[in-house]
GROMACS .gro file of C-alpha atoms in nm:
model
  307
    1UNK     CA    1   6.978   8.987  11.829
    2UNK     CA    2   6.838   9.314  11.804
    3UNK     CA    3   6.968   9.601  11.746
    4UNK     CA    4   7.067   9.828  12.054
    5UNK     CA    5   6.915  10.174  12.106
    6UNK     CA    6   7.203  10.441  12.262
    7UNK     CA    7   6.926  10.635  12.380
    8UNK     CA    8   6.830  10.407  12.602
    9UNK     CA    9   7.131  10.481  12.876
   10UNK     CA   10   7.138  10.420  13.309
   11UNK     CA   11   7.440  10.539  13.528
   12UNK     CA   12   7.444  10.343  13.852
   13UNK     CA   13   7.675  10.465  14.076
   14UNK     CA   14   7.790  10.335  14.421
   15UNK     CA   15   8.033  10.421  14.737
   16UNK     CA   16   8.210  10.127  14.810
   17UNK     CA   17   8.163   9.983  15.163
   18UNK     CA   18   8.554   9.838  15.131
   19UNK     CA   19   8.752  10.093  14.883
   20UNK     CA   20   8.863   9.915  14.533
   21UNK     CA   21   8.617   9.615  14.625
   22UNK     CA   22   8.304   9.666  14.393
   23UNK     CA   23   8.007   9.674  14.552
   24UNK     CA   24   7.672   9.547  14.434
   25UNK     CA   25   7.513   9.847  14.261
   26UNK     CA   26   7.066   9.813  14.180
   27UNK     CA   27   6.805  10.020  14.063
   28UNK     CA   28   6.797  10.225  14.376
   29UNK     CA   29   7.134  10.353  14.291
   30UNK     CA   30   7.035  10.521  13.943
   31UNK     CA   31   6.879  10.824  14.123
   32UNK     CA   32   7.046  11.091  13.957
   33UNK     CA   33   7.034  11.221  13.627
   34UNK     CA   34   7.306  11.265  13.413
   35UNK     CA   35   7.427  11.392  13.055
   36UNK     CA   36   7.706  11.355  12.801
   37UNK     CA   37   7.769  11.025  12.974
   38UNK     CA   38   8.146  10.883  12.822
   39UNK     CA   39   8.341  10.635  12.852
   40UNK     CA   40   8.690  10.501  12.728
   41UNK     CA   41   8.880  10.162  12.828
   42UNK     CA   42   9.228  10.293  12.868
   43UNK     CA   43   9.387   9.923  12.915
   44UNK     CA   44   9.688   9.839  12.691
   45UNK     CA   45   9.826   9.597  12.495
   46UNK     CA   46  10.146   9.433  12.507
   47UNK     CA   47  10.288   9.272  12.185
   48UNK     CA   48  10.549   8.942  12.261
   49UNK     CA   49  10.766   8.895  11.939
   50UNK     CA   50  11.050   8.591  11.978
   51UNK     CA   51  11.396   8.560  11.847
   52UNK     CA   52  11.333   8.409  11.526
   53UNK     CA   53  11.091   8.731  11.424
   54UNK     CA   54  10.785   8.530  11.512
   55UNK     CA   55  10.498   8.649  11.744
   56UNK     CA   56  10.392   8.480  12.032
   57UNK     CA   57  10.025   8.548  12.208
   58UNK     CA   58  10.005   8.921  12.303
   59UNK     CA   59   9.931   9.047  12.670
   60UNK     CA   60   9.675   9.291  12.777
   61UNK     CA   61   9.818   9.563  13.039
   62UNK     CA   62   9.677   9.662  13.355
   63UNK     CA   63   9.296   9.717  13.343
   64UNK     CA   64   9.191  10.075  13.322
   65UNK     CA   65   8.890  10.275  13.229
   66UNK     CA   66   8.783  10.644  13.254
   67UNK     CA   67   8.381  10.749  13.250
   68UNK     CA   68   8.270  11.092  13.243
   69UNK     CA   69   7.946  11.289  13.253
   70UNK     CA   70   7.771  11.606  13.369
   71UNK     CA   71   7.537  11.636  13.666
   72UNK     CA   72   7.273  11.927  13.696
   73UNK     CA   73   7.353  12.134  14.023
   74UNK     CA   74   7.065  12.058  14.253
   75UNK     CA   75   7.032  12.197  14.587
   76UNK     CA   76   6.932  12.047  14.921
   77UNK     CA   77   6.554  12.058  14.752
   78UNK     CA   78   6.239  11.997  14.928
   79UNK     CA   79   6.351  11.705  15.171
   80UNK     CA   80   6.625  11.895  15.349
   81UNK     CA   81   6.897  11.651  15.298
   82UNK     CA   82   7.210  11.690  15.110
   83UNK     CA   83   7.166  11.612  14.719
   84UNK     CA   84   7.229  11.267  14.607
   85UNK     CA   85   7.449  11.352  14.305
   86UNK     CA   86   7.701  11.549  14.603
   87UNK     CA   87   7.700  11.259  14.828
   88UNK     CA   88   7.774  11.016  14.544
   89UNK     CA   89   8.028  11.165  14.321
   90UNK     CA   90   8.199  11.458  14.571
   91UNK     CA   91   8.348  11.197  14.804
   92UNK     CA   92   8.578  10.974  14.539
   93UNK     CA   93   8.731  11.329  14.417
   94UNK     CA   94   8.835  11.394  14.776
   95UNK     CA   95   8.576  11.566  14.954
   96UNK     CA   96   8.475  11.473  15.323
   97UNK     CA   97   8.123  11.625  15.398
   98UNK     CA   98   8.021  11.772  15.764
   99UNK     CA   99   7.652  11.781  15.752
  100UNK     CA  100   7.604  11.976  15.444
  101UNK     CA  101   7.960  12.084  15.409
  102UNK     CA  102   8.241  11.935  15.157
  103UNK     CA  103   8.566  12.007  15.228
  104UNK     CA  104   8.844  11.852  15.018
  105UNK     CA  105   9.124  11.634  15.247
  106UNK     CA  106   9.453  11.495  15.140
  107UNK     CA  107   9.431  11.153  15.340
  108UNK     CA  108   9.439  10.837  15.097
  109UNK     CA  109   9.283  10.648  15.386
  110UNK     CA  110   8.968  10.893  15.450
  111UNK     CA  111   8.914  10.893  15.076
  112UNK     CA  112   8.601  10.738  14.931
  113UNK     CA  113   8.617  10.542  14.619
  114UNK     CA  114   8.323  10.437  14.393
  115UNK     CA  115   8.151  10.143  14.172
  116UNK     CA  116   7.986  10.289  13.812
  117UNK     CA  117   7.822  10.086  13.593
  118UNK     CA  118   7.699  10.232  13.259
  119UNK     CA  119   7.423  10.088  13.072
  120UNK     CA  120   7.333  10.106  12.706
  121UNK     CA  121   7.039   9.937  12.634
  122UNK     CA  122   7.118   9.599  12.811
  123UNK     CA  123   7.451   9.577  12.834
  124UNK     CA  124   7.680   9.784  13.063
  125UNK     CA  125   8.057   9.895  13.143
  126UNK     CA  126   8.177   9.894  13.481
  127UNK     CA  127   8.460  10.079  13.655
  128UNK     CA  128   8.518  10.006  14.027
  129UNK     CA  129   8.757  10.121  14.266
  130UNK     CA  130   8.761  10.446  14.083
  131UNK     CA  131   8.836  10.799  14.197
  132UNK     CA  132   8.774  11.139  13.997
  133UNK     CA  133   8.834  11.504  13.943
  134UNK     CA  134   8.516  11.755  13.895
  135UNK     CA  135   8.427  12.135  13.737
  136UNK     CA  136   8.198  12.361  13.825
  137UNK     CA  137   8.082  12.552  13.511
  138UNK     CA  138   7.774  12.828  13.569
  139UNK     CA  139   7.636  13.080  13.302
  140UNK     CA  140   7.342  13.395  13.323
  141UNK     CA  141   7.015  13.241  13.339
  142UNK     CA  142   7.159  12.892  13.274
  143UNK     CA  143   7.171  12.574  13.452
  144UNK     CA  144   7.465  12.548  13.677
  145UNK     CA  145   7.628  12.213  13.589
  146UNK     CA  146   7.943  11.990  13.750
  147UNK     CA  147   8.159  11.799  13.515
  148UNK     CA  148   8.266  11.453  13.686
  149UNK     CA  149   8.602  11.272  13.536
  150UNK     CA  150   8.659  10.887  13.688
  151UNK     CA  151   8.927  10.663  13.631
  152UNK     CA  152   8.873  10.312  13.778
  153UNK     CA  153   8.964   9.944  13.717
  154UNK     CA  154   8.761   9.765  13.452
  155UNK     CA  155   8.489   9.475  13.485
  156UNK     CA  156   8.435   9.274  13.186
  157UNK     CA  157   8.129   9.409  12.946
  158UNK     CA  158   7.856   9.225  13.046
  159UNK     CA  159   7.501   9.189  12.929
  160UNK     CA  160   7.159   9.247  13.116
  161UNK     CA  161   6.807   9.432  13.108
  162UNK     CA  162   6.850   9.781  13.211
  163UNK     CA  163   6.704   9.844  13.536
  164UNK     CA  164   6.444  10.009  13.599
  165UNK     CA  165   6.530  10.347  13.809
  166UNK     CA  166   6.358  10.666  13.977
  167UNK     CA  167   6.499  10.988  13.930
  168UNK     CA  168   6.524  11.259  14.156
  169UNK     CA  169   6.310  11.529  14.051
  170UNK     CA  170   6.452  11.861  14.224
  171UNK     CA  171   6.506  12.164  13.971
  172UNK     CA  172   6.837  12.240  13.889
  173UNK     CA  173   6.998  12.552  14.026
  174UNK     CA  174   6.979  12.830  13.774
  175UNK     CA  175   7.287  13.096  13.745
  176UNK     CA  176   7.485  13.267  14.028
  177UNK     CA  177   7.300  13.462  14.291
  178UNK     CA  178   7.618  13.642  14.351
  179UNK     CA  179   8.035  13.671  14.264
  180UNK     CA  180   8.260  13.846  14.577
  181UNK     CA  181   8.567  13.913  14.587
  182UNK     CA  182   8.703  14.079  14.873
  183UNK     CA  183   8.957  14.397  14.857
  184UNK     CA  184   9.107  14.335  15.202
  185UNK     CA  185   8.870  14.475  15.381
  186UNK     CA  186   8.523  14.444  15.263
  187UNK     CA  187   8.370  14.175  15.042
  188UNK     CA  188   8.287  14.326  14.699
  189UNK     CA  189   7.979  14.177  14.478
  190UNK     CA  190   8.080  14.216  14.154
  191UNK     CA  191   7.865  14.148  13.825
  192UNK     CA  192   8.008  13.798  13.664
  193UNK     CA  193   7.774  13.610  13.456
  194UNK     CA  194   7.960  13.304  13.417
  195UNK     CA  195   8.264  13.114  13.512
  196UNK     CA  196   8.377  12.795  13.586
  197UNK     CA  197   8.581  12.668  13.902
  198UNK     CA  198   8.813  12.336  13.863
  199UNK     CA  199   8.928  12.184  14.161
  200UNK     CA  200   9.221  11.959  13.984
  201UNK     CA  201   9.247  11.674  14.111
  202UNK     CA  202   9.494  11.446  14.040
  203UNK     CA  203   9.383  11.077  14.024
  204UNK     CA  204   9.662  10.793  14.075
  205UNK     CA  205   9.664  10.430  14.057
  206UNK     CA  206   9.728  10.265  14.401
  207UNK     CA  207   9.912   9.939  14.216
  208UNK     CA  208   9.935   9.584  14.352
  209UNK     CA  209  10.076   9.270  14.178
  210UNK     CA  210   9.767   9.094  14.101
  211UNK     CA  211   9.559   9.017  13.796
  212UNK     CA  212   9.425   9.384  13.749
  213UNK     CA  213   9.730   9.574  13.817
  214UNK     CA  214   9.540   9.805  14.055
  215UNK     CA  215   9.410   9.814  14.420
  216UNK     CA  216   9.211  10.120  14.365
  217UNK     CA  217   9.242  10.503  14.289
  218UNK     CA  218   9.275  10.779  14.490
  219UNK     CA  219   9.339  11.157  14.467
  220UNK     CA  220   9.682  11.199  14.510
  221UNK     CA  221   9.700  11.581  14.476
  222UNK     CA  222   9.493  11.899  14.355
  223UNK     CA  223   9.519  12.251  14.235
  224UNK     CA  224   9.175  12.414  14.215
  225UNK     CA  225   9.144  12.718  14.019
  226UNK     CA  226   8.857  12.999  13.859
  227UNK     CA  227   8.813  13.185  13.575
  228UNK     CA  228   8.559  13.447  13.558
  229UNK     CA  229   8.467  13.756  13.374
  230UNK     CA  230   8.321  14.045  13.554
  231UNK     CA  231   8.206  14.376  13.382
  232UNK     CA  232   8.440  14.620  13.437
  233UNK     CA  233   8.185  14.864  13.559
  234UNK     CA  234   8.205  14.700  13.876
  235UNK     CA  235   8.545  14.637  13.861
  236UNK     CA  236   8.663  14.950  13.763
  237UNK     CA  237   8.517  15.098  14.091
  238UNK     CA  238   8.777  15.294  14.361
  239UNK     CA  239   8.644  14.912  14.568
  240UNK     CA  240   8.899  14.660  14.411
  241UNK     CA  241   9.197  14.694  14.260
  242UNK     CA  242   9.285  14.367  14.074
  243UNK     CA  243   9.565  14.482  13.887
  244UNK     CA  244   9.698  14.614  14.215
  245UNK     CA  245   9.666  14.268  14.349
  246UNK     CA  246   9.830  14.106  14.099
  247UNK     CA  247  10.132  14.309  14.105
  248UNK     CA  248  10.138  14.256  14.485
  249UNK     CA  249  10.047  13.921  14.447
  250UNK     CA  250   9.767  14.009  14.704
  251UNK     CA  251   9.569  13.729  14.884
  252UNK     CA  252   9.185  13.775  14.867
  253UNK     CA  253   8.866  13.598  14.979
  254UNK     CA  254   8.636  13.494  14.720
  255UNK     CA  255   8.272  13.351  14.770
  256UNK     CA  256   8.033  13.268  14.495
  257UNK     CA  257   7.638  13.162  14.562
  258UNK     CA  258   7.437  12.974  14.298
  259UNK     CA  259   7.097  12.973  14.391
  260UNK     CA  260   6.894  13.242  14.599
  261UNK     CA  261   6.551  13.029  14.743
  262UNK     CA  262   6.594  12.823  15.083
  263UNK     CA  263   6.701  12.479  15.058
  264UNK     CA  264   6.844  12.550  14.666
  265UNK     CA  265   7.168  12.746  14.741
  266UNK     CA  266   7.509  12.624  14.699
  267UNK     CA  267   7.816  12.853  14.843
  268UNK     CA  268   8.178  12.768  14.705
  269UNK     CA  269   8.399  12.951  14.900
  270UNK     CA  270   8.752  13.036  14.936
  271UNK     CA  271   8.968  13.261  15.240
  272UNK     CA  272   9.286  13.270  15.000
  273UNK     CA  273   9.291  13.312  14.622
  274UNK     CA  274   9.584  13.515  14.438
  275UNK     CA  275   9.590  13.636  14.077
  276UNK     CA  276   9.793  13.348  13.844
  277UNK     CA  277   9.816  13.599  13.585
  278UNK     CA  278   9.753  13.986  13.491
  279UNK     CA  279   9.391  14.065  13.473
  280UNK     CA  280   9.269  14.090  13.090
  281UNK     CA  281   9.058  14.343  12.914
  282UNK     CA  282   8.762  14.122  12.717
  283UNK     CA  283   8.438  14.291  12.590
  284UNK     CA  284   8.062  14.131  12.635
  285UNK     CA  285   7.844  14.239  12.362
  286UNK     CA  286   8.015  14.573  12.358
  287UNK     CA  287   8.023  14.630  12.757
  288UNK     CA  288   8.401  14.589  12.857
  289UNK     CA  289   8.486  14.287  13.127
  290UNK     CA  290   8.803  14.195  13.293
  291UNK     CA  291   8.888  13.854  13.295
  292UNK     CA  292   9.035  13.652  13.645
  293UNK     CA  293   9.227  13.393  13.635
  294UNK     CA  294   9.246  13.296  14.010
  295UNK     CA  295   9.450  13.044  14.149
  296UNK     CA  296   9.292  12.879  14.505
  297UNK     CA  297   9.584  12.914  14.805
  298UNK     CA  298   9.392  12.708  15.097
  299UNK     CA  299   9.511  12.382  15.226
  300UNK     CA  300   9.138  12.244  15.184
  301UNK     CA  301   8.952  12.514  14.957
  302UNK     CA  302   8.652  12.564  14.794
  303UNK     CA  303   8.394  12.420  15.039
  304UNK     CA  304   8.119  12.363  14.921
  305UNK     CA  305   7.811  12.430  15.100
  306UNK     CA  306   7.439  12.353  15.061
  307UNK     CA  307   7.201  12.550  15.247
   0.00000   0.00000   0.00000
């Protein structure tokens, strides 16, 4: 046999037509690119010892598996329609989309869940029935990137030719267009380079008394919060008060844009976010910042919305 090549790497990825079934997943589903591509079998083991200090054949637990990776932000590009990698991996972390809005909901039965099968070079992992958590992380003059965490039930390791696959080709969103934070009043666009948004999800096992142990995943909960760093310059204008707000545990509106060109613009946006801690003092390269540690109050925020 010859040796395998990690390099050589395909995600496939899949909504399920019937959640925790696993659906049939081809070339045609290996569209998007991704990177740092991970993943872990989480299933235990269960050691049987008898009475006279012998051991007796040991048990594996339920199957379990996590896979994570990173997507490149793309925007609604050229065709107009909403990005694959959003329509793919936003639903199974509890997202319902309205045209080219994603809006997270709390009902088990509305949520999506998702078949991923991970090849290396001819032969491939698969998680089905899986559900997942995501992070938005941006940075000046960067590429904007999401973080996707999924935890599904495991299909045996299985071995075939990689497929062969077409990638998408829009450019990646680069950096925030704009950071505002609203004093009450008046939105306020204040200078914040980078930062990074988690929604939380929590993933749980929907368990059933067969061979697996599972029926499927779901998000059971979430607690979406940002950190970001604005210069104080900005900050420090008679505009905003954040330490005020803190100490009044003030609710404000915050909205952030990545992207600036028609057809590549995401907004994430929030009506309710309160300080979860005092405002820090930080320096950039000299230039003072205050750092934000924000915690997300709506029912259903941050949409997301291409445009």
């Amino acid at each position: 046999m010859p040796f395998k090549i990690d390099r050589l790497r395909e995600l496939l990825a899949k909504i399920e037509t019937t959640a925790g079934t696993a659906i049939s997943v081809t070339g045609t589903d290996g569209t998007v690119p991704v990177m740092n591509v991970a993943y872990t079998d989480n299933t235990s083991y269960n050691r049987r010892e008898n009475v006279t200090g012998g051991k007796l054949a040991g048990r594996r637990g339920p199957l379990i598996g996590t896979m994570s990776f990173d997507v490149e932000a793309m925007g609604l590009g050229t065709t107009g329609s909403v990005p694959a990698w959003a329509d793919l991996f936003l639903p199974p972390c509890g997202f319902s989309k309205s045209t080219a809005t994603f809006t997270f909901q709390r009902l088990v039965a509305n949520q999506k869940t998702i078949t991923l099968k991970h090849f290396i070079d001819g032969k491939y992992r698969q998680l089905y029935g899986a559900a997942g958590s995501c992070r938005l992380t941006y940075n000046a003059g960067n590429i904007s990137r999401f973080s996707f965490n999924f935890t599904g039930i495991v299909s045996p390791i299985a071995e075939t030719a990689n497929p062969a696959v077409t990638l998408v080709t829009t450019q990646p969103i680069v950096g925030a267009a704009s950071f505002t934070y609203h004093n009450g009043t008046n939105p306020i666009t204040l200078n914040a380079p980078s930062g990074v948004i988690d929604w939380g999800q929590t993933v749980a096992p929907i368990e059933t008394p067969n061979a697996a142990g599972y029926l499927r995943f779901c998000v059971s909960d979430y607690n979406p919060i940002m950190t970001v760093e604005p210069y104080e310059e900005a900050v420090g204008s008679t505009a905003i008060d954040p330490d005020a707000d803190w100490v009044a545990n003030s609710e404000r509106a915050i909205s952030l844009v990545l992207g600036s060109s028609a057809n590549n613009t995401m907004t994430i946006a929030a009506s309710k976010a309160t300080h979860s801690s005092a405002p820090s003092w930080g320096e950039r390269q000299r230039l003072v910042t205050r750092g934000f540690n924000l915690d997300f109050n709506d029912d259903s925020a941050p949409t997301i919305v291409f445009s």
